[in-house]
Amino acid sequence: MKLREVAELLEAQFLNLEDEGDREIESACAADLLSDILAIKGGPALTVTSNVAPQVVRVAEVMGIPAILYVRGKRPAEEKVVDWATGNGIVLLSTPIPTFEACGRLYLKGIRCSEGKYL
Amino acid sequence: MSSELGVVLYFAVLNSGGLDNVGAVSTEVKRRLQEINVEDGVIRRVSIICFEAEMNLASYADRGGHLKVEVKPDRVEIFVEDDGPGIEDVEQAMTPGYSTAPLWIRELGFGAGLGLPNMEEKSDIFHIESEVGKGTRIHSVVFRRRDAA
Ligand SMILES: Nc1ncnc2c1ncn2[C@@H]1O[C@H](COP(=O)(O)OP(=O)(O)OP(=O)(O)O)[C@@H](O)[C@H]1O
Ligand SMILES: [Mg+2]
């Protein structure tokens, strides 16, 4: 699924790198604690979070996370955090929708958990 | 740069009294490993290990510490050292969920007590030793396999 389609599906706004809308996302994960984001297994994936601390963007760079989706209309307070993400090629999206609904919509479109299959 | 002989990177991790700089060393490690064409999965694991290490130095070691990354043909070795307060019960510190992180660290979303277990999980070989009043040393090895995720 392209980030552009993710944005459309979730009524989300690109906070940066709008021209990266063609970037493909196959899997996703959701976490608010930085400790949890750092412990996520599997490859790079769209990360759904309500944590707007600048450290989330740092962690994303370290982990090679291609895009962050902030829920509930949140966004980093400082513009320099957005600039830093831009400089490192990390796409930031912000949706007014809460985590559960956002993940549910993505799941229905075929996006699966980046950590593998659970049953 | 000859990868036969290996490349050694040294970093001082300062404790600035906050977490604003946390990640600076790990992202530099990542960049340098990309330059010498270390496999992506290996870089990812090494960067995460370095980030957790950096985070702990900034959180617990009052004077910061040192990080050394050695890139060899078959492996990447990470050495972390500090002369901070040390850990009384290392086994307890390695237990997922155990944390003495102060409130200001928890408010940022750290301090879940998952750092050391995550470092161990991402490593192929992991050793930690610590002495109260002396400091803490960690040695981590990540083997260079093409399939490493
Ligand atoms: N370098 C160190 N010096 C002294 N104590 C340490 C050091 N590293 C870790 N500790 C102790 O071990 C505990 C567990 O560390 P760990 O990294 O696993 O979790 P955390 O830092 O508390 O939380 P998280 O890493 O999930 O944000 C810490 O809370 C701290 O008490
Ligand atoms: Mg930690």
Coordinates of C-alpha atoms and ligand atoms in Angstrom, one line a residue:
Chain A
M1 CA 0.0 0.0 0.0
K2 CA 1.4 3.4 -0.9
L3 CA 1.7 6.1 1.8
R4 CA -0.6 8.3 -0.3
E5 CA -3.3 5.6 0.0
V6 CA -2.6 5.3 3.7
A7 CA -3.1 9.1 4.0
E8 CA -6.3 8.9 2.1
L9 CA -7.7 6.0 4.1
L10 CA -6.9 7.6 7.4
E11 CA -7.7 11.2 6.5
A12 CA -4.1 11.9 7.4
Q13 CA -1.9 14.8 6.5
F14 CA 1.7 14.7 5.4
L15 CA 3.8 16.7 7.8
N16 CA 6.8 16.4 5.4
L17 CA 8.0 14.6 2.3
E18 CA 4.7 14.7 0.5
D19 CA 6.5 13.7 -2.7
E20 CA 7.3 10.3 -1.1
G21 CA 3.6 9.3 -1.4
D22 CA 4.6 6.4 -3.7
R23 CA 6.6 4.8 -1.0
E24 CA 5.2 1.3 -0.4
I25 CA 4.2 0.0 3.1
E26 CA 3.6 -3.8 3.6
S27 CA 3.4 -4.1 7.3
A28 CA 2.9 -1.9 10.4
C29 CA 3.3 -1.8 14.1
A30 CA 1.9 0.3 16.9
A31 CA 3.6 1.4 20.1
D32 CA 3.8 4.4 22.3
L33 CA 6.6 3.5 24.7
L34 CA 10.0 4.1 23.1
S35 CA 11.2 1.0 24.9
D36 CA 8.5 -1.0 23.0
I37 CA 9.3 0.6 19.6
L38 CA 13.0 -0.3 20.1
A39 CA 12.1 -3.9 20.9
I40 CA 9.8 -4.4 17.8
K41 CA 10.9 -7.4 15.8
G42 CA 10.9 -7.7 12.0
G43 CA 11.8 -5.4 9.3
P44 CA 11.1 -1.7 8.7
A45 CA 7.4 -0.9 8.9
L46 CA 5.0 2.0 9.3
T47 CA 4.9 2.9 13.0
V48 CA 1.7 4.0 14.5
T49 CA 2.2 6.0 17.7
S50 CA 0.7 8.8 19.9
N51 CA 4.2 9.6 21.2
V52 CA 5.4 12.9 19.7
A53 CA 8.7 13.1 21.7
P54 CA 11.6 14.0 19.4
Q55 CA 13.3 10.8 20.5
V56 CA 10.8 8.8 18.5
V57 CA 12.2 10.2 15.3
R58 CA 15.7 9.4 16.5
V59 CA 14.7 5.8 17.2
A60 CA 13.0 5.7 13.8
E61 CA 16.3 6.6 12.1
V62 CA 18.2 4.1 14.1
M63 CA 15.7 1.4 13.2
G64 CA 15.3 2.3 9.6
I65 CA 11.6 3.0 10.1
P66 CA 10.3 4.5 6.8
A67 CA 7.3 6.4 8.1
I68 CA 5.6 7.4 11.4
L69 CA 1.9 7.9 11.7
Y70 CA 0.9 10.1 14.6
V71 CA -2.7 9.5 15.8
R72 CA -5.3 11.7 17.4
G73 CA -4.1 14.7 15.4
K74 CA -0.8 14.8 17.2
R75 CA 2.4 16.1 15.8
P76 CA 5.8 17.0 17.2
A77 CA 5.8 20.4 18.9
E78 CA 9.0 21.6 17.4
E79 CA 9.4 22.2 13.7
K80 CA 13.1 21.1 13.9
V81 CA 12.0 17.6 14.7
V82 CA 10.0 17.5 11.4
D83 CA 13.1 19.0 9.6
W84 CA 15.3 16.3 11.2
A85 CA 12.9 13.6 9.9
T86 CA 13.0 15.1 6.5
G87 CA 16.8 15.2 6.4
N88 CA 16.8 11.5 7.2
G89 CA 14.0 10.5 4.8
I90 CA 11.5 9.6 7.4
V91 CA 7.9 10.4 6.3
L92 CA 5.7 11.9 9.1
L93 CA 1.9 11.6 8.8
S94 CA -0.7 12.8 11.2
T95 CA -4.3 11.4 11.4
P96 CA -7.2 12.7 13.6
I97 CA -8.2 9.0 14.0
P98 CA -7.3 7.1 17.2
T99 CA -4.9 4.1 17.2
F100 CA -7.5 1.3 17.3
E101 CA -9.5 2.6 14.4
A102 CA -6.4 3.6 12.4
C103 CA -4.9 0.1 12.8
G104 CA -8.3 -1.6 12.0
R105 CA -8.6 0.3 8.8
L106 CA -5.1 -0.6 7.7
Y107 CA -5.7 -4.2 8.6
L108 CA -8.8 -4.4 6.5
K109 CA -6.7 -3.1 3.6
G110 CA -4.3 -6.0 4.0
I111 CA -1.6 -4.4 6.0
R112 CA -0.3 -7.0 8.5
C113 CA 1.8 -6.9 11.8
S114 CA 5.5 -6.4 11.1
E115 CA 6.3 -8.8 13.8
G116 CA 4.8 -11.8 12.0
K117 CA 1.7 -13.8 12.3
Y118 CA -0.2 -14.3 15.6
L119 CA -3.1 -16.6 16.2
Chain B
M1 CA 38.9 0.9 3.6
S2 CA 39.9 -2.7 3.8
S3 CA 37.3 -4.9 5.6
E4 CA 39.9 -7.7 5.8
L5 CA 41.7 -5.8 8.5
G6 CA 38.6 -4.5 10.1
V7 CA 37.5 -1.0 11.1
V8 CA 37.4 0.3 14.6
L9 CA 35.2 3.2 15.6
Y10 CA 35.5 4.9 19.0
F11 CA 32.9 7.2 20.5
A12 CA 32.7 9.1 23.8
V13 CA 29.1 9.2 25.0
L14 CA 28.6 12.3 27.1
N15 CA 26.0 12.5 29.8
S16 CA 24.6 16.0 29.2
G17 CA 22.0 15.6 31.9
G18 CA 19.2 15.1 29.4
L19 CA 18.2 12.9 26.5
D20 CA 18.3 15.4 23.8
N21 CA 21.5 14.0 22.3
V22 CA 20.6 10.3 22.7
G23 CA 20.8 8.7 19.3
A24 CA 23.6 10.9 18.0
V25 CA 26.3 8.2 18.4
S26 CA 24.0 5.4 17.1
T27 CA 23.1 7.2 14.0
E28 CA 26.8 8.0 13.4
V29 CA 27.6 4.3 13.8
K30 CA 24.8 3.4 11.4
R31 CA 26.1 5.9 8.8
R32 CA 29.7 4.6 9.1
L33 CA 28.7 1.0 8.8
Q34 CA 26.6 1.9 5.7
E35 CA 29.7 3.5 4.2
I36 CA 31.7 0.3 4.4
N37 CA 28.8 -1.8 3.1
V38 CA 28.0 -3.8 6.2
E39 CA 24.8 -5.9 5.6
D40 CA 21.5 -4.0 6.3
G41 CA 20.2 -6.4 8.9
V42 CA 23.5 -6.3 10.8
I43 CA 23.5 -2.5 10.7
R44 CA 20.0 -2.5 12.1
R45 CA 20.8 -4.8 15.0
V46 CA 24.1 -3.0 15.8
S47 CA 22.4 0.4 15.7
I48 CA 19.6 -0.7 18.1
I49 CA 22.2 -2.2 20.5
C50 CA 24.2 1.0 20.4
F51 CA 21.1 3.1 20.9
E52 CA 20.1 1.2 24.0
A53 CA 23.7 1.4 25.3
E54 CA 23.8 5.2 24.7
M55 CA 20.4 5.6 26.3
N56 CA 21.6 3.8 29.5
L57 CA 24.8 5.8 29.6
A58 CA 22.9 9.0 29.4
S59 CA 20.4 7.8 32.0
Y60 CA 22.5 6.1 34.6
A61 CA 26.2 6.9 34.2
D62 CA 26.8 10.3 35.7
R63 CA 29.9 10.9 33.6
G64 CA 28.8 9.1 30.5
G65 CA 31.0 6.4 29.0
H66 CA 32.6 5.0 25.9
L67 CA 31.5 3.0 23.0
K68 CA 33.8 1.0 20.7
V69 CA 32.5 -0.7 17.5
E70 CA 34.9 -3.1 15.7
V71 CA 33.9 -4.3 12.3
K72 CA 35.5 -7.6 11.3
P73 CA 34.9 -9.7 8.2
D74 CA 32.6 -12.1 10.0
R75 CA 31.2 -10.0 12.8
V76 CA 30.7 -6.6 14.5
E77 CA 31.8 -6.3 18.1
I78 CA 30.5 -3.6 20.4
F79 CA 32.1 -2.7 23.7
V80 CA 30.4 -0.3 26.1
E81 CA 32.1 1.0 29.2
D82 CA 31.3 3.4 32.0
D83 CA 32.6 4.3 35.4
G84 CA 29.1 5.1 36.7
P85 CA 27.4 3.7 39.8
G86 CA 27.3 0.1 38.6
I87 CA 24.5 -2.4 39.0
E88 CA 24.0 -4.3 42.2
D89 CA 22.1 -7.3 40.8
V90 CA 22.9 -7.8 37.1
E91 CA 20.5 -10.7 36.8
Q92 CA 17.6 -8.5 38.0
A93 CA 18.6 -5.7 35.7
M94 CA 18.5 -8.2 32.8
T95 CA 14.9 -9.1 33.7
P96 CA 12.4 -7.5 31.2
G97 CA 10.4 -4.9 33.1
Y98 CA 12.9 -4.2 35.8
S99 CA 13.8 -0.5 35.8
T100 CA 15.0 2.2 38.2
A101 CA 14.4 5.0 35.6
P102 CA 13.2 8.2 37.1
L103 CA 9.9 9.8 36.2
W104 CA 11.2 12.3 33.7
I105 CA 12.6 9.4 31.6
R106 CA 9.4 7.4 31.8
E107 CA 7.4 10.4 30.7
L108 CA 9.3 10.4 27.4
G109 CA 8.3 6.7 26.9
F110 CA 11.6 5.1 28.0
G111 CA 12.2 3.2 31.2
A112 CA 10.1 0.1 30.6
G113 CA 13.1 -2.0 31.6
L114 CA 13.5 -3.5 28.1
G115 CA 16.8 -2.1 27.1
L116 CA 19.3 -4.7 28.3
P117 CA 17.0 -7.6 27.3
N118 CA 16.7 -6.1 23.9
M119 CA 20.4 -5.7 23.6
E120 CA 20.8 -9.4 24.5
E121 CA 18.1 -10.4 22.0
K122 CA 19.7 -8.5 19.1
S123 CA 23.2 -9.9 19.9
D124 CA 24.6 -13.3 19.0
I125 CA 26.9 -13.1 22.0
F126 CA 26.2 -10.8 25.0
H127 CA 28.2 -10.3 28.2
I128 CA 27.6 -7.8 30.9
E129 CA 29.6 -7.3 34.1
S130 CA 29.2 -4.6 36.6
E131 CA 30.5 -3.6 40.0
V132 CA 28.8 -1.2 42.4
G133 CA 30.9 2.0 42.7
K134 CA 33.2 1.0 39.7
G135 CA 31.0 0.9 36.6
T136 CA 29.6 -1.4 34.0
R137 CA 31.0 -3.1 30.9
I138 CA 29.1 -4.7 28.1
H139 CA 30.4 -6.8 25.2
S140 CA 28.1 -7.7 22.4
V141 CA 28.8 -9.6 19.1
V142 CA 26.6 -9.6 16.0
F143 CA 27.6 -12.1 13.3
R144 CA 27.5 -10.9 9.7
R145 CA 25.0 -13.1 8.0
R146 CA 23.3 -12.0 4.8
D147 CA 19.9 -13.2 6.1
A148 CA 20.2 -11.4 9.4
A149 CA 17.0 -9.5 9.9
Ligands
LIG1 N1 25.2 1.6 32.6 C1 24.4 1.4 33.7 N2 24.8 1.9 34.9 C2 24.1 1.7 36.0 N3 22.9 1.1 36.0 C3 22.4 0.6 34.8 C4 23.1 0.8 33.6 N4 22.4 0.2 32.6 C5 21.3 -0.2 33.2 N5 21.3 0.0 34.5 C6 20.2 -0.4 35.4 O1 19.5 -1.6 34.9 C7 18.1 -1.2 34.8 C8 17.6 -1.9 33.5 O2 18.1 -1.3 32.3 P1 17.4 -1.5 31.0 O3 18.1 -0.7 29.9 O4 17.1 -2.9 30.7 O5 16.0 -0.8 31.2 P2 15.7 0.8 31.4 O6 16.8 1.6 31.0 O7 15.3 1.0 32.8 O8 14.4 1.0 30.5 P3 14.4 1.0 28.9 O9 15.8 0.6 28.4 O10 13.4 0.1 28.5 O11 14.1 2.4 28.5 C9 18.1 0.3 34.7 O12 16.8 0.8 35.1 C10 19.2 0.6 35.7 O13 18.7 0.5 37.0
MG2 MG 17.7 1.3 29.0

